[in-house]
Amino acid sequence: MDIFTEDYAKQQDEQDPLRRFRDSFVIPTKSDLARKTLAPSTSHEAGQDEQSIYLCGNSLGLQPTLTRKYMQQYLDTWASKGVYGHFKEIEDSNLAPWLHVDDDVVEDMAKVVGALPSEVAVMQTLTANLHLMLASFYRPTQKRYKIILEGKAFPSDHYAVESHIRHHDLVPADAMVLIEPESPASPILSTHYIMSIIDKHAEETALLLLPGVQFYTGQLFDMVTITAYAKMKGIVVGWDLAHAVGNAAMELHDWDVDFAVWCTYKYLNCGPGSIGGAFVHERHGKVKETEGDNGQSKLEYRPRLSGWWGSSKSSRFAMDNHFNPIPGAAGFQLSNPSVADTTALRASLDIFKQTDMAELRQKSIRITKYLEKLLDRVAGEQEQCFTIITPRNPDERGAQLSVALKPGMLDSVMESLEEAGVVVDERRPDVIRVAPAPLYNTFHDVFLFAKHFQHACAKAIEGKGAQGQSVMGDGGREDRGWSEIK
Ligand SMILES: Cc1ncc(COP(=O)(O)O)c(C=O)c1O
């Protein structure tokens, strides 16, 4: 069947083993998005509504239907039990007593990143966790004091690293090694090139921090090879998994990663600013009881910034001011976690645990390839419009394709897409990021996106007075396949 037809997209959806999950999410309708109120003003408006084409899970994942149910249970528990909510099992609730909400999600969270449950903590937010990890893992010496990171790291990572360097009275210009692209023609950092930078600074480098998936280009780094290589050179390795978690299949434990941090509002669908996650390899989470000089027992553990929630559960409420870290990542926790956040994570993981990352990744590769083929077709017809900057090799990318528009087109393209009820996001000056999330996006979503995108490009080119006409007649709003339109 011709892949550029709507029928092909629908057929792919019928054969999709994950298609059942779409109904587990609330897909905003087109008028939901356009309206300035939460509720529809008329029942007519509510009834007549088409689902939007939401390809923005790389920024904010959609709401699972379970989230509202679990949130209501949390609110009802708080309302009806007050402080007893911390301790009491509630028979008609899916949620654990609040004292254990973090433990309750850890096992399922660990599966998503390929870790032992004891290696994962659900806590704070990504940047806060990065600070906590740097406080523990960045121990500069006179010889080894540099941190290697990308020149185009997400700003929060850059700031966090810079602040730790200053905190140790070191100079960022000397101690921060920024990996810039080999050539201005491509922002992609090849593994080989990253390894050459590691080689260049190996002797003086204390720590390497990279993203699992790069937020701007969508590049999926070869975490296995890079981790092994840097560790062989005596460098501590940390990963920012903001765009990788729930997107790429990972085996953090087996890969011997030292630490990793992530957020849960992108492919994990837990809502804006929701709780973060941290991985600490089991090697680093050990707590050993030894005999001190005075014959009294003392605890040996990795230095860290500590809080009461990281201290042993049995003595947490003893208020004796003896920090007794929980072995593993849990010993890095600071505060009692937000129950609203962990409730959203419980809802999300109740979906993830019905599948696994291998199955999600299989669909992700297929649907992203499909998006790529359609975009290539549009590019063939709208030559002046854009190029895909994400690697073409599916092993080197997740669910996101980043499209660099020709200068000056971004506003017009985004406006047309918004009018058509298509949600993607932009990174100025010229990039839009399009992410088919395998849990809830369909091949049909991708087909409709490509149609609207072709129209948006044609309109932007017309607006600029450049050559090139839309080949889609009325702008692709009709429900016809491309083959029929051409
Ligand atoms: C790659 C990356 N790192 C760090 C962050 C910062 O996350 P947070 O605001 O949750 O600390 C983000 C946010 O989108 C991100 O994309």
Short mmCIF file of C-alpha atoms and ligand atoms in Angstrom, two decimals:
data_model
loop_
_atom_site.label_atom_id
_atom_site.label_comp_id
_atom_site.label_asym_id
_atom_site.label_seq_id
_atom_site.Cartn_x
_atom_site.Cartn_y
_atom_site.Cartn_z
CA MET A 1 0.00 0.00 0.00
CA ASP A 2 1.13 3.54 -0.74
CA ILE A 3 2.57 4.87 2.53
CA PHE A 4 1.51 8.41 1.68
CA THR A 5 -2.18 7.63 1.98
CA GLU A 6 -4.44 8.04 4.95
CA ASP A 7 -5.55 4.42 4.57
CA TYR A 8 -1.99 3.27 5.12
CA ALA A 9 -1.77 5.24 8.38
CA LYS A 10 -5.06 3.79 9.59
CA GLN A 11 -3.97 0.30 8.69
CA GLN A 12 -0.78 0.73 10.69
CA ASP A 13 -2.85 1.82 13.68
CA GLU A 14 -5.08 -1.23 13.40
CA GLN A 15 -2.00 -3.46 13.52
CA ASP A 16 -0.38 -1.57 16.39
CA PRO A 17 -0.11 -3.82 19.46
CA LEU A 18 0.03 -0.73 21.70
CA ARG A 19 -3.06 0.98 20.29
CA ARG A 20 -5.10 0.18 23.41
CA PHE A 21 -3.07 2.70 25.40
CA ARG A 22 -4.35 5.75 23.57
CA ASP A 23 -7.63 5.47 25.47
CA SER A 24 -5.66 5.63 28.71
CA PHE A 25 -4.88 9.30 27.99
CA VAL A 26 -6.89 12.49 27.80
CA ILE A 27 -6.27 13.91 24.33
CA PRO A 28 -7.13 17.63 24.23
CA THR A 29 -9.65 18.45 21.53
CA LYS A 30 -9.06 21.22 19.02
CA SER A 31 -11.59 23.50 20.70
CA ASP A 32 -10.18 22.64 24.14
CA LEU A 33 -6.92 24.11 22.90
CA ALA A 34 -8.47 27.15 21.26
CA ARG A 35 -10.79 28.09 24.14
CA LYS A 36 -9.80 30.54 26.86
CA THR A 37 -11.89 28.74 29.47
CA LEU A 38 -11.57 25.26 30.88
CA ALA A 39 -15.14 24.20 30.24
CA PRO A 40 -16.88 24.34 26.84
CA SER A 41 -19.39 27.21 26.76
CA THR A 42 -22.08 25.22 24.94
CA SER A 43 -22.95 21.56 24.78
CA HIS A 44 -22.83 21.91 21.00
CA GLU A 45 -19.18 22.92 21.24
CA ALA A 46 -18.47 19.98 23.54
CA GLY A 47 -20.14 17.47 21.25
CA GLN A 48 -18.64 18.52 17.93
CA ASP A 49 -15.07 18.29 18.78
CA GLU A 50 -12.13 16.67 17.01
CA GLN A 51 -9.05 15.51 18.89
CA SER A 52 -5.97 17.66 18.46
CA ILE A 53 -2.81 16.28 16.90
CA TYR A 54 -0.57 16.28 19.92
CA LEU A 55 3.08 15.54 19.13
CA CYS A 56 4.63 17.28 22.09
CA GLY A 57 5.33 14.50 24.61
CA ASN A 58 8.98 15.55 24.53
CA SER A 59 7.94 18.71 26.36
CA LEU A 60 4.82 17.82 28.34
CA GLY A 61 3.28 14.37 28.12
CA LEU A 62 -0.50 14.01 28.10
CA GLN A 63 -2.55 13.28 31.18
CA PRO A 64 -3.32 9.61 31.87
CA THR A 65 -7.03 9.07 32.63
CA LEU A 66 -5.97 7.33 35.85
CA THR A 67 -4.37 10.53 37.13
CA ARG A 68 -7.69 12.22 37.86
CA LYS A 69 -8.99 9.11 39.64
CA TYR A 70 -5.87 8.73 41.78
CA MET A 71 -5.68 12.47 42.51
CA GLN A 72 -9.27 12.35 43.70
CA GLN A 73 -8.36 9.44 45.99
CA TYR A 74 -5.45 11.44 47.35
CA LEU A 75 -7.65 14.50 47.95
CA ASP A 76 -10.37 12.36 49.55
CA THR A 77 -7.82 10.70 51.81
CA TRP A 78 -6.46 14.05 52.90
CA ALA A 79 -10.01 15.40 53.40
CA SER A 80 -11.36 12.43 55.31
CA LYS A 81 -8.33 11.10 57.19
CA GLY A 82 -6.12 14.14 57.70
CA VAL A 83 -2.78 13.18 59.16
CA TYR A 84 -3.80 9.50 59.39
CA GLY A 85 -3.30 9.46 55.63
CA HIS A 86 0.39 9.03 56.38
CA PHE A 87 -0.09 5.67 58.03
CA LYS A 88 -3.47 4.16 57.22
CA GLU A 89 -4.10 1.64 54.47
CA ILE A 90 -7.30 2.70 52.75
CA GLU A 91 -9.23 -0.25 51.41
CA ASP A 92 -10.87 1.49 48.47
CA SER A 93 -7.81 3.49 47.38
CA ASN A 94 -5.12 2.45 44.89
CA LEU A 95 -2.56 4.52 46.77
CA ALA A 96 -0.12 3.58 49.49
CA PRO A 97 -0.12 5.39 52.85
CA TRP A 98 1.78 8.64 52.34
CA LEU A 99 4.73 7.46 54.42
CA HIS A 100 5.46 4.91 51.71
CA VAL A 101 4.45 6.65 48.49
CA ASP A 102 8.06 6.94 47.34
CA ASP A 103 8.82 3.26 47.98
CA ASP A 104 5.60 2.33 46.26
CA VAL A 105 6.69 3.75 42.89
CA VAL A 106 10.37 2.88 42.97
CA GLU A 107 10.20 -0.67 41.66
CA ASP A 108 8.19 0.26 38.56
CA MET A 109 10.29 3.38 38.03
CA ALA A 110 13.47 1.29 38.18
CA LYS A 111 12.21 -0.98 35.38
CA VAL A 112 11.80 2.01 33.07
CA VAL A 113 15.50 2.94 33.41
CA GLY A 114 16.96 -0.57 33.76
CA ALA A 115 18.02 -0.29 37.40
CA LEU A 116 17.68 -2.21 40.63
CA PRO A 117 14.89 -0.76 42.77
CA SER A 118 17.45 0.16 45.42
CA GLU A 119 19.31 2.26 42.84
CA VAL A 120 16.39 4.59 42.18
CA ALA A 121 14.90 7.40 44.24
CA VAL A 122 11.89 9.47 43.32
CA MET A 123 12.55 12.91 44.72
CA GLN A 124 12.90 16.66 44.15
CA THR A 125 13.21 17.83 40.54
CA LEU A 126 15.79 17.21 37.84
CA THR A 127 17.98 20.24 38.50
CA ALA A 128 17.81 19.79 42.28
CA ASN A 129 18.79 16.14 41.85
CA LEU A 130 21.66 17.12 39.57
CA HIS A 131 22.94 19.43 42.30
CA LEU A 132 22.64 16.64 44.86
CA MET A 133 24.53 14.25 42.60
CA LEU A 134 27.25 16.78 41.79
CA ALA A 135 27.66 17.51 45.50
CA SER A 136 28.33 13.84 46.07
CA PHE A 137 30.14 12.81 42.88
CA TYR A 138 32.17 15.86 41.93
CA ARG A 139 35.14 15.66 44.28
CA PRO A 140 37.79 17.67 42.44
CA THR A 141 41.44 17.13 43.25
CA GLN A 142 44.39 19.19 42.13
CA LYS A 143 44.95 16.76 39.30
CA ARG A 144 41.40 15.83 38.36
CA TYR A 145 39.03 18.77 38.50
CA LYS A 146 37.42 19.22 35.07
CA ILE A 147 33.84 18.45 34.09
CA ILE A 148 33.12 17.61 30.47
CA LEU A 149 29.66 18.53 29.15
CA GLU A 150 28.15 19.69 25.88
CA GLY A 151 28.60 23.28 24.76
CA LYS A 152 24.87 23.26 24.02
CA ALA A 153 23.82 21.53 27.23
CA PHE A 154 20.39 22.42 28.57
CA PRO A 155 20.96 25.73 30.41
CA SER A 156 20.05 24.28 33.81
CA ASP A 157 22.78 21.64 33.47
CA HIS A 158 25.29 24.26 32.40
CA TYR A 159 24.41 26.49 35.36
CA ALA A 160 24.49 23.61 37.82
CA VAL A 161 27.94 22.49 36.66
CA GLU A 162 29.27 26.03 36.57
CA SER A 163 28.04 26.70 40.10
CA HIS A 164 29.72 23.57 41.49
CA ILE A 165 32.97 24.55 39.86
CA ARG A 166 32.78 27.99 41.44
CA HIS A 167 31.70 26.45 44.72
CA HIS A 168 35.04 24.64 44.77
CA ASP A 169 36.86 27.93 44.01
CA LEU A 170 37.76 26.74 40.53
CA VAL A 171 37.49 28.72 37.33
CA PRO A 172 34.80 27.65 34.82
CA ALA A 173 36.88 28.75 31.82
CA ASP A 174 39.49 26.20 32.84
CA ALA A 175 37.44 23.50 34.57
CA MET A 176 34.43 23.27 32.24
CA VAL A 177 35.21 21.42 29.02
CA LEU A 178 32.42 22.23 26.58
CA ILE A 179 32.00 19.83 23.68
CA GLU A 180 31.18 21.94 20.64
CA PRO A 181 30.10 20.34 17.34
CA GLU A 182 32.92 19.28 15.06
CA SER A 183 31.52 21.34 12.23
CA PRO A 184 29.07 24.25 12.18
CA ALA A 185 27.17 22.33 9.48
CA SER A 186 25.79 19.79 11.99
CA PRO A 187 24.98 19.96 15.70
CA ILE A 188 25.33 16.17 16.09
CA LEU A 189 28.14 14.95 18.35
CA SER A 190 29.43 11.58 17.18
CA THR A 191 30.54 9.01 19.74
CA HIS A 192 33.96 8.96 18.17
CA TYR A 193 34.28 12.71 18.54
CA ILE A 194 33.09 12.66 22.18
CA MET A 195 35.70 10.00 22.87
CA SER A 196 38.38 12.17 21.32
CA ILE A 197 37.46 15.03 23.69
CA ILE A 198 37.55 12.61 26.61
CA ASP A 199 41.03 11.51 25.47
CA LYS A 200 42.23 15.08 25.28
CA HIS A 201 41.24 15.90 28.87
CA ALA A 202 41.21 12.45 30.46
CA GLU A 203 44.01 13.02 32.95
CA GLU A 204 42.44 16.16 34.42
CA THR A 205 38.78 15.19 34.19
CA ALA A 206 36.77 14.28 37.26
CA LEU A 207 33.31 13.95 35.74
CA LEU A 208 31.42 13.64 32.46
CA LEU A 209 27.81 14.80 32.20
CA LEU A 210 25.82 14.22 29.03
CA PRO A 211 22.16 13.93 28.07
CA GLY A 212 20.71 10.53 27.13
CA VAL A 213 18.74 12.29 24.40
CA GLN A 214 19.74 15.81 23.41
CA PHE A 215 16.82 18.20 23.94
CA TYR A 216 17.40 20.27 20.77
CA THR A 217 18.57 17.78 18.17
CA GLY A 218 16.85 14.66 19.49
CA GLN A 219 20.16 12.76 19.26
CA LEU A 220 20.23 9.60 21.38
CA PHE A 221 23.77 9.22 22.68
CA ASP A 222 25.52 5.88 22.75
CA MET A 223 25.34 5.69 26.53
CA VAL A 224 26.91 2.23 26.75
CA THR A 225 30.03 3.03 24.77
CA ILE A 226 30.56 6.51 26.19
CA THR A 227 30.06 5.36 29.78
CA ALA A 228 32.46 2.44 29.40
CA TYR A 229 35.07 4.60 27.69
CA ALA A 230 35.02 7.42 30.22
CA LYS A 231 35.04 5.03 33.15
CA MET A 232 38.03 3.23 31.71
CA LYS A 233 39.80 6.60 31.93
CA GLY A 234 38.87 6.98 35.61
CA ILE A 235 36.09 9.52 35.02
CA VAL A 236 32.78 9.55 36.93
CA VAL A 237 29.84 9.38 34.50
CA GLY A 238 26.43 11.01 34.99
CA TRP A 239 23.51 11.26 32.55
CA ASP A 240 20.68 13.78 32.28
CA LEU A 241 17.79 11.59 31.18
CA ALA A 242 15.11 14.29 30.87
CA HIS A 243 14.41 13.32 27.25
CA ALA A 244 15.46 9.69 27.47
CA VAL A 245 13.33 8.37 30.30
CA GLY A 246 10.23 6.58 28.99
CA ASN A 247 11.61 7.17 25.49
CA ALA A 248 14.77 5.10 25.11
CA ALA A 249 15.43 1.61 26.47
CA MET A 250 18.20 1.81 29.06
CA GLU A 251 20.12 -0.54 31.35
CA LEU A 252 21.72 1.90 33.76
CA HIS A 253 22.79 -0.79 36.20
CA ASP A 254 24.42 -3.06 33.61
CA TRP A 255 26.03 -0.12 31.85
CA ASP A 256 27.70 0.77 35.13
CA VAL A 257 26.54 4.38 35.02
CA ASP A 258 27.54 6.22 38.22
CA PHE A 259 24.50 8.46 38.51
CA ALA A 260 21.60 9.78 36.45
CA VAL A 261 18.77 12.26 36.95
CA TRP A 262 15.47 12.81 35.19
CA CYS A 263 12.13 14.55 35.27
CA THR A 264 8.74 12.90 34.89
CA TYR A 265 6.69 15.40 32.93
CA LYS A 266 7.83 14.51 29.41
CA TYR A 267 7.49 10.90 28.23
CA LEU A 268 6.45 9.88 31.75
CA ASN A 269 3.29 12.00 31.64
CA CYS A 270 3.20 13.11 35.28
CA GLY A 271 2.27 16.76 34.77
CA PRO A 272 4.25 20.00 34.68
CA GLY A 273 7.04 20.31 37.23
CA SER A 274 6.24 16.92 38.72
CA ILE A 275 8.68 15.00 40.88
CA GLY A 276 12.12 14.01 39.56
CA GLY A 277 14.11 10.81 39.69
CA ALA A 278 17.69 9.85 40.47
CA PHE A 279 19.79 6.77 39.87
CA VAL A 280 22.79 5.98 42.04
CA HIS A 281 24.67 2.82 41.12
CA GLU A 282 24.58 0.28 43.91
CA ARG A 283 28.37 0.56 44.26
CA HIS A 284 27.89 4.11 45.50
CA GLY A 285 24.94 3.53 47.79
CA LYS A 286 26.56 1.15 50.25
CA VAL A 287 26.44 1.88 53.97
CA LYS A 288 29.03 0.01 56.01
CA GLU A 289 29.21 -0.23 59.75
CA THR A 290 32.81 -0.13 60.99
CA GLU A 291 34.56 0.38 64.27
CA GLY A 292 35.74 3.92 64.93
CA ASP A 293 38.97 4.90 66.78
CA ASN A 294 37.11 5.09 70.08
CA GLY A 295 35.86 1.52 69.67
CA GLN A 296 32.34 2.72 68.89
CA SER A 297 30.66 1.68 65.67
CA LYS A 298 30.46 4.24 62.91
CA LEU A 299 28.85 4.34 59.49
CA GLU A 300 30.80 4.71 56.27
CA TYR A 301 28.98 5.97 53.20
CA ARG A 302 29.47 8.22 50.24
CA PRO A 303 29.48 11.91 51.26
CA ARG A 304 26.34 13.76 50.28
CA LEU A 305 24.00 16.60 51.17
CA SER A 306 21.56 14.97 53.54
CA GLY A 307 18.01 15.33 54.80
CA TRP A 308 15.77 13.40 57.16
CA TRP A 309 14.02 11.44 54.40
CA GLY A 310 17.32 9.81 53.46
CA SER A 311 17.78 8.47 56.96
CA SER A 312 16.72 4.99 58.01
CA LYS A 313 12.96 4.59 58.25
CA SER A 314 13.20 2.87 61.60
CA SER A 315 14.89 5.84 63.24
CA ARG A 316 13.41 8.61 61.09
CA PHE A 317 11.00 9.69 63.78
CA ALA A 318 13.40 9.06 66.68
CA MET A 319 14.61 12.64 66.28
CA ASP A 320 18.02 11.64 67.61
CA ASN A 321 19.97 13.58 64.98
CA HIS A 322 22.09 10.61 63.94
CA PHE A 323 22.00 10.40 60.16
CA ASN A 324 21.79 6.75 59.28
CA PRO A 325 21.42 6.66 55.50
CA ILE A 326 19.12 4.17 53.84
CA PRO A 327 21.39 2.04 51.64
CA GLY A 328 21.05 2.86 47.94
CA ALA A 329 19.58 5.87 46.17
CA ALA A 330 16.93 6.34 48.87
CA GLY A 331 19.68 7.51 51.20
CA PHE A 332 20.09 10.59 48.98
CA GLN A 333 16.53 11.81 49.61
CA LEU A 334 16.04 15.06 51.47
CA SER A 335 12.39 15.75 52.13
CA ASN A 336 9.11 13.92 52.38
CA PRO A 337 7.98 13.76 48.75
CA SER A 338 4.97 15.62 47.37
CA VAL A 339 2.13 13.12 47.54
CA ALA A 340 0.32 14.92 44.71
CA ASP A 341 3.38 14.32 42.52
CA THR A 342 3.95 10.72 43.48
CA THR A 343 0.24 10.08 42.94
CA ALA A 344 0.63 11.31 39.35
CA LEU A 345 3.68 9.08 38.98
CA ARG A 346 1.72 6.09 40.34
CA ALA A 347 -0.90 6.69 37.63
CA SER A 348 1.75 6.96 34.93
CA LEU A 349 3.62 3.85 35.99
CA ASP A 350 0.40 1.86 36.18
CA ILE A 351 0.33 2.31 32.40
CA PHE A 352 4.04 1.69 31.82
CA LYS A 353 3.91 -1.55 33.76
CA GLN A 354 1.40 -2.98 31.29
CA THR A 355 4.10 -2.90 28.63
CA ASP A 356 7.88 -2.49 28.65
CA MET A 357 10.50 -0.23 27.15
CA ALA A 358 11.44 -2.80 24.47
CA GLU A 359 7.88 -2.87 23.14
CA LEU A 360 7.52 0.91 23.35
CA ARG A 361 10.81 1.40 21.61
CA GLN A 362 9.80 -0.91 18.76
CA LYS A 363 6.76 1.21 18.03
CA SER A 364 8.72 4.39 18.58
CA ILE A 365 11.24 3.41 15.92
CA ARG A 366 8.50 2.51 13.43
CA ILE A 367 6.35 5.59 13.96
CA THR A 368 9.36 7.95 13.94
CA LYS A 369 10.60 6.39 10.68
CA TYR A 370 7.15 6.92 9.25
CA LEU A 371 7.25 10.57 10.31
CA GLU A 372 10.68 10.89 8.71
CA LYS A 373 9.46 9.45 5.39
CA LEU A 374 6.52 11.83 5.27
CA LEU A 375 8.72 14.78 6.17
CA ASP A 376 11.18 13.80 3.44
CA ARG A 377 8.31 13.78 1.00
CA VAL A 378 7.23 17.26 2.13
CA ALA A 379 10.85 18.45 1.92
CA GLY A 380 11.05 17.11 -1.63
CA GLU A 381 8.09 19.28 -2.53
CA GLN A 382 8.96 22.31 -0.42
CA GLU A 383 12.65 22.53 -1.06
CA GLN A 384 13.22 25.83 0.58
CA CYS A 385 11.47 25.00 3.76
CA PHE A 386 13.43 22.80 6.17
CA THR A 387 15.94 20.10 6.97
CA ILE A 388 15.79 17.37 9.61
CA ILE A 389 18.71 17.81 12.01
CA THR A 390 18.05 14.67 14.09
CA PRO A 391 20.26 11.70 13.16
CA ARG A 392 18.83 9.53 10.37
CA ASN A 393 19.90 6.32 12.07
CA PRO A 394 17.03 5.12 14.34
CA ASP A 395 19.61 3.83 16.85
CA GLU A 396 20.79 7.40 17.31
CA ARG A 397 17.47 9.03 18.12
CA GLY A 398 14.39 8.63 20.28
CA ALA A 399 10.83 9.58 19.41
CA GLN A 400 11.68 13.15 18.42
CA LEU A 401 12.58 14.63 15.06
CA SER A 402 13.87 18.19 15.11
CA VAL A 403 13.18 20.17 12.01
CA ALA A 404 15.26 23.27 11.23
CA LEU A 405 13.19 25.68 9.19
CA LYS A 406 14.75 28.19 6.85
CA PRO A 407 15.31 31.51 8.66
CA GLY A 408 12.24 33.64 9.17
CA MET A 409 9.65 30.87 8.74
CA LEU A 410 9.15 29.69 12.30
CA ASP A 411 6.40 32.09 13.40
CA SER A 412 4.31 31.54 10.31
CA VAL A 413 4.66 27.74 10.44
CA MET A 414 3.81 27.59 14.14
CA GLU A 415 0.80 29.83 13.63
CA SER A 416 -0.57 27.63 10.85
CA LEU A 417 -0.02 24.48 12.89
CA GLU A 418 -1.75 25.97 15.90
CA GLU A 419 -4.72 26.99 13.77
CA ALA A 420 -4.97 23.43 12.53
CA GLY A 421 -4.96 22.02 16.08
CA VAL A 422 -1.45 20.58 15.78
CA VAL A 423 0.72 20.80 18.89
CA VAL A 424 4.50 20.66 18.53
CA ASP A 425 7.05 22.89 20.18
CA GLU A 426 9.60 25.38 18.98
CA ARG A 427 13.16 26.14 19.91
CA ARG A 428 14.17 29.51 18.58
CA PRO A 429 15.43 30.68 16.24
CA ASP A 430 14.33 28.03 13.72
CA VAL A 431 13.67 24.58 15.12
CA ILE A 432 10.42 22.76 15.72
CA ARG A 433 10.44 19.49 17.60
CA VAL A 434 7.95 16.81 16.63
CA ALA A 435 7.61 13.80 18.91
CA PRO A 436 5.26 10.88 18.29
CA ALA A 437 5.00 9.31 21.75
CA PRO A 438 4.46 5.58 21.28
CA LEU A 439 2.02 5.25 24.18
CA TYR A 440 -0.64 7.53 22.78
CA ASN A 441 0.25 8.77 19.30
CA THR A 442 -1.06 7.08 16.20
CA PHE A 443 0.25 6.78 12.66
CA HIS A 444 -2.83 8.76 11.73
CA ASP A 445 -1.65 11.62 13.98
CA VAL A 446 1.62 11.59 12.07
CA PHE A 447 -0.15 11.55 8.71
CA LEU A 448 -2.32 14.52 9.67
CA PHE A 449 0.66 16.38 11.06
CA ALA A 450 2.57 15.97 7.80
CA LYS A 451 -0.38 17.23 5.78
CA HIS A 452 -0.79 20.31 7.94
CA PHE A 453 2.94 20.86 8.04
CA GLN A 454 3.16 20.81 4.27
CA HIS A 455 0.46 23.44 4.12
CA ALA A 456 2.16 25.48 6.85
CA CYS A 457 5.45 25.44 4.91
CA ALA A 458 3.74 26.42 1.66
CA LYS A 459 2.00 29.29 3.39
CA ALA A 460 5.23 30.45 5.02
CA ILE A 461 7.04 30.38 1.67
CA GLU A 462 4.22 32.34 0.00
CA GLY A 463 4.34 34.83 2.86
CA LYS A 464 8.06 35.34 2.27
CA GLY A 465 7.48 35.91 -1.42
CA ALA A 466 9.71 32.96 -2.25
CA GLN A 467 8.96 30.41 -4.92
CA GLY A 468 7.09 27.25 -4.09
CA GLN A 469 3.42 26.49 -3.93
CA SER A 470 1.51 24.14 -1.74
CA VAL A 471 0.75 20.98 -3.64
CA MET A 472 -2.14 20.39 -1.29
CA GLY A 473 -4.78 22.60 -2.86
CA ASP A 474 -6.84 23.99 -0.05
CA GLY A 475 -4.05 23.60 2.42
CA GLY A 476 -4.42 20.00 3.39
CA ARG A 477 -7.53 20.47 5.47
CA GLU A 478 -9.38 17.91 3.41
CA ASP A 479 -9.20 14.35 4.50
CA ARG A 480 -7.55 12.97 1.41
CA GLY A 481 -4.35 10.97 1.00
CA TRP A 482 -1.34 12.61 -0.57
CA SER A 483 -1.35 10.34 -3.59
CA GLU A 484 -4.87 11.46 -4.39
CA ILE A 485 -4.01 15.11 -3.91
CA LYS A 486 -0.98 15.10 -6.18
C1 LIG B 1 17.60 18.22 29.18
C2 LIG B 1 16.98 18.93 30.34
N1 LIG B 1 17.69 19.09 31.47
C3 LIG B 1 17.19 19.75 32.53
C4 LIG B 1 15.92 20.27 32.50
C5 LIG B 1 15.41 21.01 33.70
O1 LIG B 1 14.43 20.30 34.36
P1 LIG B 1 13.77 20.81 35.74
O2 LIG B 1 13.16 22.13 35.48
O3 LIG B 1 12.73 19.77 36.03
O4 LIG B 1 14.84 20.86 36.76
C6 LIG B 1 15.14 20.11 31.36
C7 LIG B 1 13.77 20.67 31.30
O5 LIG B 1 13.07 20.58 30.34
C8 LIG B 1 15.69 19.43 30.25
O6 LIG B 1 15.00 19.29 29.12
#
